[in-house]
Short mmCIF file of C-alpha atoms in Angstrom, two decimals:
data_model
loop_
_atom_site.label_atom_id
_atom_site.label_comp_id
_atom_site.label_asym_id
_atom_site.label_seq_id
_atom_site.Cartn_x
_atom_site.Cartn_y
_atom_site.Cartn_z
CA MET A 217 -26.59 -34.14 0.68
CA THR A 218 -29.61 -36.25 2.54
CA SER A 219 -31.05 -34.90 5.94
CA ASP A 220 -28.85 -37.11 8.13
CA GLN A 221 -26.40 -35.91 6.26
CA VAL A 222 -27.66 -32.31 7.03
CA TYR A 223 -28.18 -33.34 10.79
CA LEU A 224 -24.88 -34.84 10.79
CA ALA A 225 -22.76 -31.40 9.45
CA LEU A 226 -25.46 -29.19 12.03
CA LEU A 227 -24.03 -31.23 15.01
CA GLU A 228 -20.82 -30.45 14.03
CA ILE A 229 -21.40 -26.80 13.57
CA PHE A 230 -23.28 -26.96 17.38
CA LEU A 231 -20.29 -28.50 18.81
CA LEU A 232 -17.57 -27.13 17.54
CA ILE A 233 -18.92 -23.91 19.05
CA THR A 234 -19.62 -24.97 22.16
CA VAL A 235 -16.45 -26.68 23.16
CA ALA A 236 -14.27 -23.62 21.33
CA GLN A 237 -16.70 -21.15 24.08
CA GLY A 238 -15.89 -23.35 26.82
CA LEU A 239 -12.49 -23.05 25.56
CA LYS A 240 -12.14 -19.58 25.65
CA ILE A 241 -14.44 -19.09 28.71
CA SER A 242 -12.01 -21.22 31.41
CA SER A 243 -8.88 -19.68 29.42
CA ASN A 244 -10.63 -16.17 29.96
CA LYS A 245 -8.09 -15.19 33.59
CA ALA A 246 -5.62 -16.29 31.69
CA ARG A 247 -5.96 -13.38 28.82
CA ILE A 248 -5.30 -16.09 26.05
CA PRO A 249 -6.42 -14.49 23.41
CA PRO A 250 -9.98 -16.09 22.21
CA LEU A 251 -8.60 -16.62 18.91
CA ILE A 252 -6.16 -19.09 19.75
CA MET A 253 -8.77 -21.63 21.27
CA GLU A 254 -11.15 -21.37 18.57
CA LEU A 255 -8.05 -22.64 16.19
CA ILE A 256 -6.74 -24.58 19.46
CA THR A 257 -10.29 -26.06 19.30
CA GLY A 258 -9.98 -27.08 15.27
CA LEU A 259 -7.11 -29.12 15.60
CA VAL A 260 -8.30 -30.96 17.47
CA LEU A 261 -11.88 -31.83 16.25
CA SER A 262 -10.87 -31.92 12.48
CA PRO A 263 -10.90 -35.17 11.03
CA PHE A 264 -7.46 -35.77 11.20
CA ALA A 265 -7.20 -35.89 14.90
CA LEU A 266 -9.18 -36.68 17.17
CA GLY A 267 -12.12 -35.98 15.39
CA GLU A 268 -11.13 -39.12 13.44
CA VAL A 269 -11.24 -41.42 16.56
CA ILE A 270 -14.14 -39.67 17.57
CA ASN A 271 -15.89 -41.00 13.87
CA ALA A 272 -15.60 -44.18 14.16
CA PHE A 273 -15.76 -44.60 18.03
CA VAL A 274 -19.83 -43.21 17.92
CA GLY A 275 -20.15 -45.06 14.26
CA TYR A 276 -20.88 -41.77 12.51
CA GLN A 277 -18.97 -38.79 10.02
CA ILE A 278 -20.01 -36.58 12.65
CA PHE A 279 -16.68 -34.30 12.32
CA THR A 280 -15.69 -33.70 8.33
CA ILE A 281 -15.19 -31.06 5.99
CA ASN A 282 -18.14 -30.27 4.93
CA SER A 283 -20.05 -28.00 2.75
CA TYR A 284 -22.53 -26.56 4.83
CA LEU A 285 -19.43 -26.36 7.17
CA LEU A 286 -17.31 -24.76 5.27
CA LEU A 287 -20.30 -22.34 3.90
CA PHE A 288 -20.84 -21.24 7.39
CA SER A 289 -17.30 -20.37 7.76
CA GLU A 290 -17.04 -17.79 5.66
CA PHE A 291 -20.11 -16.15 6.40
CA SER A 292 -18.36 -15.80 9.61
CA VAL A 293 -15.28 -14.71 8.16
CA ILE A 294 -17.34 -11.77 6.82
CA LEU A 295 -19.10 -11.06 9.29
CA LEU A 296 -15.46 -10.86 11.08
CA ILE A 297 -14.51 -7.93 8.28
CA PHE A 298 -17.67 -6.44 7.89
CA ALA A 299 -17.46 -5.88 11.95
CA SER A 300 -13.92 -4.25 11.31
CA GLY A 301 -14.73 -1.90 9.32
CA LEU A 302 -17.19 -0.89 11.56
CA GLU A 303 -14.65 -0.55 14.83
CA HIS A 304 -13.19 1.52 12.74
CA GLY A 305 -15.12 3.59 10.32
CA PHE A 306 -13.99 7.01 7.53
CA LYS A 307 -13.73 9.22 10.49
CA SER A 308 -11.13 6.99 12.27
CA LEU A 309 -8.90 6.38 8.90
CA ARG A 310 -9.37 10.28 8.07
CA THR A 311 -8.09 11.03 11.80
CA SER A 312 -5.30 8.63 11.71
CA GLY A 313 -2.58 11.82 11.55
CA TYR A 314 0.40 11.33 8.41
CA LEU A 315 2.79 9.00 11.56
CA ALA A 316 0.19 7.04 11.92
CA SER A 317 -0.47 6.19 7.99
CA LEU A 318 3.20 6.20 7.34
CA ALA A 319 4.01 3.83 10.23
CA ALA A 320 0.40 1.83 9.22
CA THR A 321 2.33 1.75 5.57
CA PHE A 322 5.12 1.06 6.16
CA GLY A 323 4.89 -1.40 9.29
CA ALA A 324 2.69 -3.42 5.90
CA VAL A 325 4.20 -3.03 3.65
CA LEU A 326 7.99 -4.38 4.96
CA PRO A 327 6.86 -7.83 6.28
CA PHE A 328 5.04 -8.37 2.63
CA VAL A 329 8.10 -7.33 0.45
CA GLY A 330 11.10 -9.35 2.59
CA VAL A 331 8.64 -12.49 3.29
CA PHE A 332 7.97 -12.84 -0.85
CA PHE A 333 11.47 -12.48 -2.03
CA TYR A 334 13.07 -14.90 0.97
CA MET A 335 9.84 -17.25 0.30
CA ASN A 336 9.98 -17.33 -3.24
CA PHE A 337 13.75 -18.96 -3.52
CA PHE A 338 10.97 -22.31 -1.45
CA VAL A 339 7.81 -22.04 -3.15
CA SER A 340 6.42 -20.90 -6.55
CA PHE A 341 5.11 -16.98 -7.17
CA PRO A 342 1.58 -17.45 -6.43
CA VAL A 343 1.92 -18.85 -2.73
CA ALA A 344 5.06 -16.42 -2.34
CA ILE A 345 3.30 -13.17 -3.24
CA LEU A 346 0.19 -15.06 -0.38
CA MET A 347 2.33 -15.59 1.61
CA GLY A 348 3.32 -12.35 2.16
CA ALA A 349 0.39 -10.42 2.19
CA ALA A 350 -0.21 -12.52 5.31
CA THR A 351 1.70 -11.64 7.02
CA ALA A 352 0.74 -7.66 6.29
CA ALA A 353 -1.87 -6.76 8.49
CA THR A 354 -2.66 -5.65 11.92
CA SER A 355 -4.51 -7.63 13.92
CA LEU A 356 -5.55 -5.68 16.97
CA ALA A 357 -8.20 -7.43 18.94
CA ALA A 358 -5.20 -9.86 21.13
CA VAL A 359 -4.33 -6.31 22.33
CA ALA A 360 -7.10 -4.75 22.63
CA SER A 361 -8.14 -6.34 25.59
CA ILE A 362 -5.42 -5.60 27.07
CA ILE A 363 -6.19 -1.61 26.39
CA GLU A 364 -9.49 -2.09 27.86
CA SER A 365 -8.46 -4.01 30.71
CA GLU A 366 -5.49 -2.08 31.61
CA ARG A 367 -7.92 1.54 30.82
CA LEU A 368 -4.78 2.63 28.57
CA GLU A 369 -6.93 3.97 25.50
CA ASN A 370 -6.59 7.49 26.77
CA GLU A 371 -2.55 7.22 27.01
CA HIS A 372 -1.20 9.22 24.16
CA TYR A 373 1.37 6.30 23.24
CA ILE A 374 -1.59 3.84 22.52
CA LYS A 375 -2.78 6.70 19.78
CA ILE A 376 -0.79 6.09 17.23
CA THR A 377 -1.48 1.90 17.68
CA LEU A 378 -5.38 2.23 17.33
CA SER A 379 -5.31 4.66 14.11
CA ALA A 380 -2.20 3.05 12.70
CA ALA A 381 -4.67 -0.88 12.87
CA ALA A 382 -7.30 1.63 11.29
CA ILE A 383 -5.23 2.65 8.50
CA ASP A 384 -2.87 -0.71 8.30
CA ASP A 385 -6.36 -2.70 7.09
CA VAL A 386 -6.03 -0.99 4.49
CA VAL A 387 -3.05 -0.89 3.38
CA ALA A 388 -3.31 -4.38 4.55
CA PHE A 389 -6.42 -4.90 1.99
CA ILE A 390 -5.07 -3.11 -1.30
CA ILE A 391 -2.26 -5.40 -0.84
CA LEU A 392 -4.24 -8.31 -1.14
CA SER A 393 -5.76 -6.73 -4.05
CA ILE A 394 -2.79 -5.99 -5.87
CA SER A 395 -1.28 -9.52 -5.27
CA LEU A 396 -4.53 -11.73 -6.32
CA ALA A 397 -4.44 -9.31 -9.75
CA ILE A 398 -0.87 -10.41 -9.73
CA ILE A 399 -1.26 -14.17 -9.90
CA ASP A 400 -5.04 -14.29 -11.93
CA THR A 401 -2.57 -11.76 -14.86
CA GLY A 402 0.40 -14.13 -14.50
CA GLY A 403 3.58 -13.09 -15.97
CA LEU A 404 3.82 -9.72 -16.06
CA SER A 405 6.64 -7.11 -17.47
CA PHE A 406 7.57 -3.97 -14.71
CA PHE A 407 5.64 -1.70 -16.52
CA GLU A 408 3.30 -3.74 -16.57
CA LEU A 409 3.19 -4.45 -12.71
CA VAL A 410 3.27 -0.82 -11.89
CA LYS A 411 0.11 -0.30 -14.10
CA LEU A 412 -1.72 -2.98 -12.99
CA THR A 413 -0.84 -2.02 -9.64
CA LEU A 414 -2.01 1.45 -10.47
CA LYS A 415 -5.63 0.51 -11.90
CA VAL A 416 -6.24 -1.91 -8.29
CA VAL A 417 -5.12 0.77 -5.68
CA VAL A 418 -7.51 4.09 -8.37
CA SER A 419 -10.07 1.76 -8.76
CA TRP A 420 -9.95 0.54 -4.86
CA VAL A 421 -10.58 4.29 -3.54
CA ILE A 422 -12.56 5.07 -6.45
CA ILE A 423 -15.13 2.50 -4.80
CA PHE A 424 -14.73 3.06 -1.04
CA LEU A 425 -14.77 6.98 -1.42
CA ALA A 426 -18.32 5.95 -3.27
CA SER A 427 -19.78 4.12 -0.81
CA VAL A 428 -18.98 6.46 1.95
CA PHE A 429 -20.66 8.95 0.30
CA ILE A 430 -24.04 6.85 -0.80
CA ILE A 431 -24.65 4.15 1.89
CA PRO A 432 -24.56 6.49 5.19
CA ARG A 433 -27.14 9.07 3.01
CA ILE A 434 -29.15 5.38 1.99
CA ILE A 435 -28.93 3.99 5.87
CA SER A 436 -30.47 7.63 7.30
CA VAL A 437 -32.99 8.00 5.83
CA VAL A 438 -34.30 3.93 5.68
CA SER A 439 -37.01 3.48 8.60
CA ASP A 440 -35.74 2.34 12.24
CA SER A 441 -37.33 -0.78 11.86
CA LEU A 442 -36.15 -1.44 8.84
CA VAL A 443 -32.13 -0.19 9.23
CA VAL A 444 -30.69 -3.76 10.34
CA ASP A 445 -32.12 -5.43 7.01
CA MET A 446 -30.97 -2.57 4.99
CA SER A 447 -26.99 -2.82 5.98
CA LEU A 448 -26.94 -6.40 5.51
CA LEU A 449 -29.45 -5.88 1.90
CA ILE A 450 -25.94 -3.05 0.84
CA LEU A 451 -23.08 -5.60 2.07
CA PHE A 452 -24.06 -8.62 -0.21
CA ILE A 453 -25.19 -6.02 -2.18
CA LEU A 454 -21.40 -4.69 -2.18
CA VAL A 455 -21.00 -8.27 -2.06
CA THR A 456 -21.82 -9.56 -5.57
CA VAL A 457 -20.40 -5.93 -7.06
CA MET A 458 -16.79 -6.16 -5.77
CA ILE A 459 -17.36 -10.25 -6.83
CA THR A 460 -18.16 -9.06 -10.53
CA LEU A 461 -15.29 -6.67 -10.60
CA GLY A 462 -12.23 -9.64 -9.78
CA PHE A 463 -11.87 -8.30 -5.87
CA SER A 464 -12.30 -10.47 -3.26
CA PRO A 465 -16.15 -10.85 -0.62
CA ILE A 466 -13.81 -9.66 2.56
CA ILE A 467 -12.78 -5.79 0.75
CA ALA A 468 -16.17 -5.30 -0.06
CA ALA A 469 -17.40 -6.94 3.72
CA PHE A 470 -14.48 -4.16 5.45
CA ILE A 471 -15.39 -1.05 2.71
CA ALA A 472 -19.56 -1.88 3.15
CA GLY A 473 -18.83 -1.78 7.37
CA VAL A 474 -16.64 1.65 6.99
CA ALA A 475 -19.64 3.41 5.17
CA ILE A 476 -22.13 1.84 7.02
CA ALA A 477 -19.82 2.97 10.49
CA GLU A 478 -20.37 6.59 9.16
CA SER A 479 -24.13 6.97 9.34
CA ARG A 480 -26.26 7.96 12.17
CA LYS A 481 -28.22 4.54 13.02
CA ALA A 482 -24.43 2.98 13.52
CA GLU A 483 -24.68 1.67 16.84
CA ARG A 484 -27.72 -0.11 16.04
CA ILE A 485 -26.28 -1.71 13.09
CA ARG A 486 -22.66 -2.89 15.59
CA GLY A 487 -25.86 -4.19 18.90
CA MET A 488 -26.73 -6.88 15.86
CA VAL A 489 -23.50 -7.43 14.35
CA LYS A 490 -21.99 -8.14 17.87
CA THR A 491 -24.46 -10.18 18.62
CA MET A 492 -24.08 -12.39 14.71
CA ILE A 493 -20.91 -13.10 15.41
CA ALA A 494 -20.82 -14.10 19.29
CA ILE A 495 -22.45 -16.62 17.46
CA PHE A 496 -21.05 -17.35 14.47
CA GLY A 497 -17.71 -15.01 14.31
CA SER A 498 -15.69 -18.22 15.78
CA LEU A 499 -16.48 -20.38 13.26
CA PHE A 500 -13.83 -18.93 10.85
CA PHE A 501 -11.07 -19.56 12.82
CA ILE A 502 -12.41 -23.02 14.11
CA THR A 503 -13.04 -24.15 10.41
CA ILE A 504 -9.38 -23.26 9.81
CA GLY A 505 -8.23 -25.36 12.17
CA ALA A 506 -10.25 -28.21 11.36
CA GLN A 507 -8.83 -28.12 7.47
CA THR A 508 -4.86 -28.30 8.59
CA ASN A 509 -3.14 -31.65 9.39
CA VAL A 510 -1.74 -31.15 13.20
CA PHE A 511 0.71 -33.64 12.40
CA THR A 512 2.20 -31.37 9.39
CA PHE A 513 3.73 -28.87 12.88
CA VAL A 514 5.53 -32.08 13.78
CA SER A 515 7.73 -32.13 10.44
CA THR A 516 10.93 -30.27 10.18
CA ASP A 517 10.36 -27.81 7.39
CA VAL A 518 6.64 -26.78 8.29
CA LEU A 519 8.51 -25.85 11.87
CA VAL A 520 12.26 -24.34 10.14
CA GLN A 521 9.33 -22.01 7.34
CA GLY A 522 6.65 -21.38 9.89
CA SER A 523 9.61 -19.94 12.52
CA ILE A 524 11.61 -18.35 10.20
CA ILE A 525 8.50 -15.86 8.92
CA THR A 526 7.71 -15.44 12.85
CA VAL A 527 10.84 -13.60 12.74
CA LEU A 528 10.47 -11.39 9.46
CA ALA A 529 6.80 -10.83 10.72
CA ILE A 530 7.67 -9.76 14.18
CA VAL A 531 11.61 -7.82 13.41
CA LEU A 532 10.22 -6.08 9.77
CA LYS A 533 6.59 -4.90 11.19
CA PHE A 534 8.61 -3.45 14.50
CA ALA A 535 11.31 -1.63 12.02
CA GLY A 536 8.60 0.25 9.56
CA ILE A 537 6.89 1.46 12.46
CA PHE A 538 9.14 1.94 15.31
CA PRO A 539 10.77 5.48 13.52
CA PHE A 540 7.61 6.80 13.53
CA ALA A 541 6.57 5.85 16.73
CA TYR A 542 9.51 7.63 18.59
CA VAL A 543 8.95 10.73 16.27
CA TYR A 544 5.30 10.53 17.89
CA ASN A 545 6.55 10.00 21.51
CA LYS A 546 9.79 10.86 21.97
CA ASP A 547 10.42 8.16 24.23
CA ILE A 548 12.10 4.90 23.44
CA ARG A 549 10.31 3.14 25.97
CA LYS A 550 6.92 4.10 24.58
CA ALA A 551 7.77 3.70 21.04
CA ILE A 552 8.82 0.23 21.54
CA ALA A 553 5.24 -0.17 23.36
CA SER A 554 3.77 1.41 20.36
CA SER A 555 5.24 -1.22 18.04
CA LEU A 556 4.53 -4.15 19.88
CA GLY A 557 0.92 -3.89 19.61
CA MET A 558 1.33 -4.26 16.37
CA ILE A 559 2.77 -7.86 16.07
CA PRO A 560 -0.35 -10.02 15.98
CA ARG A 561 -1.52 -10.67 12.94
CA GLY A 562 -4.25 -12.82 13.84
CA GLU A 563 -7.51 -12.26 11.59
CA MET A 564 -5.80 -11.24 8.74
CA GLY A 565 -3.17 -13.95 8.32
CA LEU A 566 -5.72 -16.72 8.21
CA VAL A 567 -8.04 -14.91 5.99
CA ILE A 568 -5.76 -14.23 3.46
CA SER A 569 -4.59 -18.17 3.33
CA SER A 570 -7.97 -19.54 4.04
CA ILE A 571 -8.61 -17.73 1.00
CA ALA A 572 -5.42 -18.80 -1.17
CA PHE A 573 -6.58 -22.66 0.61
CA SER A 574 -9.45 -22.78 -0.90
CA SER A 575 -8.49 -21.48 -4.58
CA GLY A 576 -5.69 -24.54 -3.94
CA VAL A 577 -2.43 -22.07 -4.02
CA PHE A 578 -1.47 -22.93 -0.54
CA ASN A 579 -1.15 -26.85 0.36
CA GLN A 580 -1.27 -28.31 4.08
CA SER A 581 2.27 -27.13 4.60
CA ASP A 582 2.28 -23.46 3.49
CA LEU A 583 -1.02 -22.99 5.37
CA SER A 584 0.19 -24.98 8.68
CA GLU A 585 3.51 -22.19 8.02
CA VAL A 586 1.01 -19.19 7.77
CA ILE A 587 -0.94 -20.47 10.97
CA PHE A 588 2.27 -21.19 12.56
CA MET A 589 3.22 -17.41 12.06
CA SER A 590 -0.63 -16.03 13.32
CA LEU A 591 -0.27 -17.83 16.03
CA THR A 592 3.08 -17.51 17.68
CA THR A 593 2.75 -13.71 16.70
CA THR A 594 -0.43 -13.15 18.69
CA ALA A 595 1.31 -14.90 21.44
CA ILE A 596 4.32 -13.03 21.72
CA GLY A 597 2.88 -9.48 20.21
CA ALA A 598 0.32 -10.34 23.30
CA ILE A 599 2.35 -10.65 25.80
CA ALA A 600 5.30 -7.56 25.05
CA PHE A 601 2.45 -5.69 25.13
CA GLU A 602 1.00 -6.43 27.98
CA ARG A 603 4.45 -6.58 30.05
CA LEU A 604 6.09 -3.18 28.78
CA THR A 605 3.37 -1.02 29.15
CA ARG A 606 2.52 -2.33 32.59
CA LYS A 607 6.01 -1.25 33.36
CA ILE A 608 5.15 2.11 32.17
CA ALA A 609 2.82 2.48 33.67
CA LYS A 610 3.99 1.34 37.62
CA ASN A 611 7.00 4.09 35.98
CA GLU A 612 4.47 7.10 36.10
CA THR A 613 2.67 6.10 39.42
#
C-alpha cells in the first residue's frame, strides 16, 4: 500500500467516525440506539451507495473496503466484546439464579434451533447454522439507556432481564464455538456431534474458569502504572492462545473481560476501555454497514427471508424467556416486560454475521438478512420495552 493509499484510508476512517458521531448526537433525543445510526452511516457511505458517488466527484477512492478499515474494524469488535465481559464480570454470572440461567439458556437455544431448521431448507448447512447462531444472543445495549433514564435498575422485574442477559452471552458464545467447530469438522454422525459438543463445552469451561482464577491475581499484583498495559497484554495473549486452540478471537476477548472484571483494579481498566470504545467502538458497525450493498434490501428474497427470520427470532426468544420470567415475577405484564428487554439482537448478531461474511460463508444477501433482523429486533424490542415499562410505572404511582 502506498503512502497516498494509507492517507486515504485514514481519511475514510475519520470521516466515517465523524458522520456516525454526528448522527448519534442528533438522534439522541429520539432515543434511537447508536448501533442503528452507525449501521446507517456505513450503508449510506459505502462504495455501493453514496460513497461511490463521492469518490467519482472528488476523483479519489476515499470510501473503499480496504485492509486498514478491516483491521480497525477487527480491533473494534475485540474491544466491544472485551468491554461486554468487563461489564458482566464473573460475579453477575455466579449470582444470576437458576430462573435467569434457564431463561437465558432457553432464550438463546430456541431461536438458534428454530432459525437453523428453517434456513436449512433454503441455504447450505454452514449458512443455516450461523444464521441460527446470529439470532441467539441478546443485546442489552438497546434497552440499557431506557433502564438508566427511567431509573429501573432496582425494579424487581428488571433484575431477571439483567441477570439473564449476562448468562445469555455465555450461552451464545458456546453456541458459536460449537457451530464453528461443526463447520470446520464437516459431516458428523449423531454420536460424533455429541462428542464434539461435549469437547467444546468442556474446553470452554476449563479455559473460562482457569482465566477467572488466574488473571485477577496477576492484575492485582501489577503496579497501578502498568495495569492498563498488562490488561491489554493479557487480552492479546488469550486471543492468541484461543485462536491456536481453534476458538474465535471474540470468545477470548469476552473471557478476558469477565476475568479482569474480578480484579480489584477493574474500574481503572473499564475507564481505559470506555475511552478507546468512544474512539474506535463505532467502527465495527460502520464497517459492517459499508460491506453491505444497500440495494440488496430491495430484493424480495432478502426482505421475505429477513422478515421471517426476524419473526422467528422475536417469537422464539420471547417463548424461551417468558415462562421463567412469569415464575420469577408472578405478574404477566412484568413478565412480558422482562421478556421484551431481551428481544434486541444488535451487537452479537452482527459480530457473528461479520465472521461468517469475512470467512466466505455468508454472501451479500445472507449478510443483509442478518442486518435486517438485528435492526428490526433492536427497534421493536426497545420501543415495546419502553412503552410497557412506562405503563407499569404509571400504574404503580
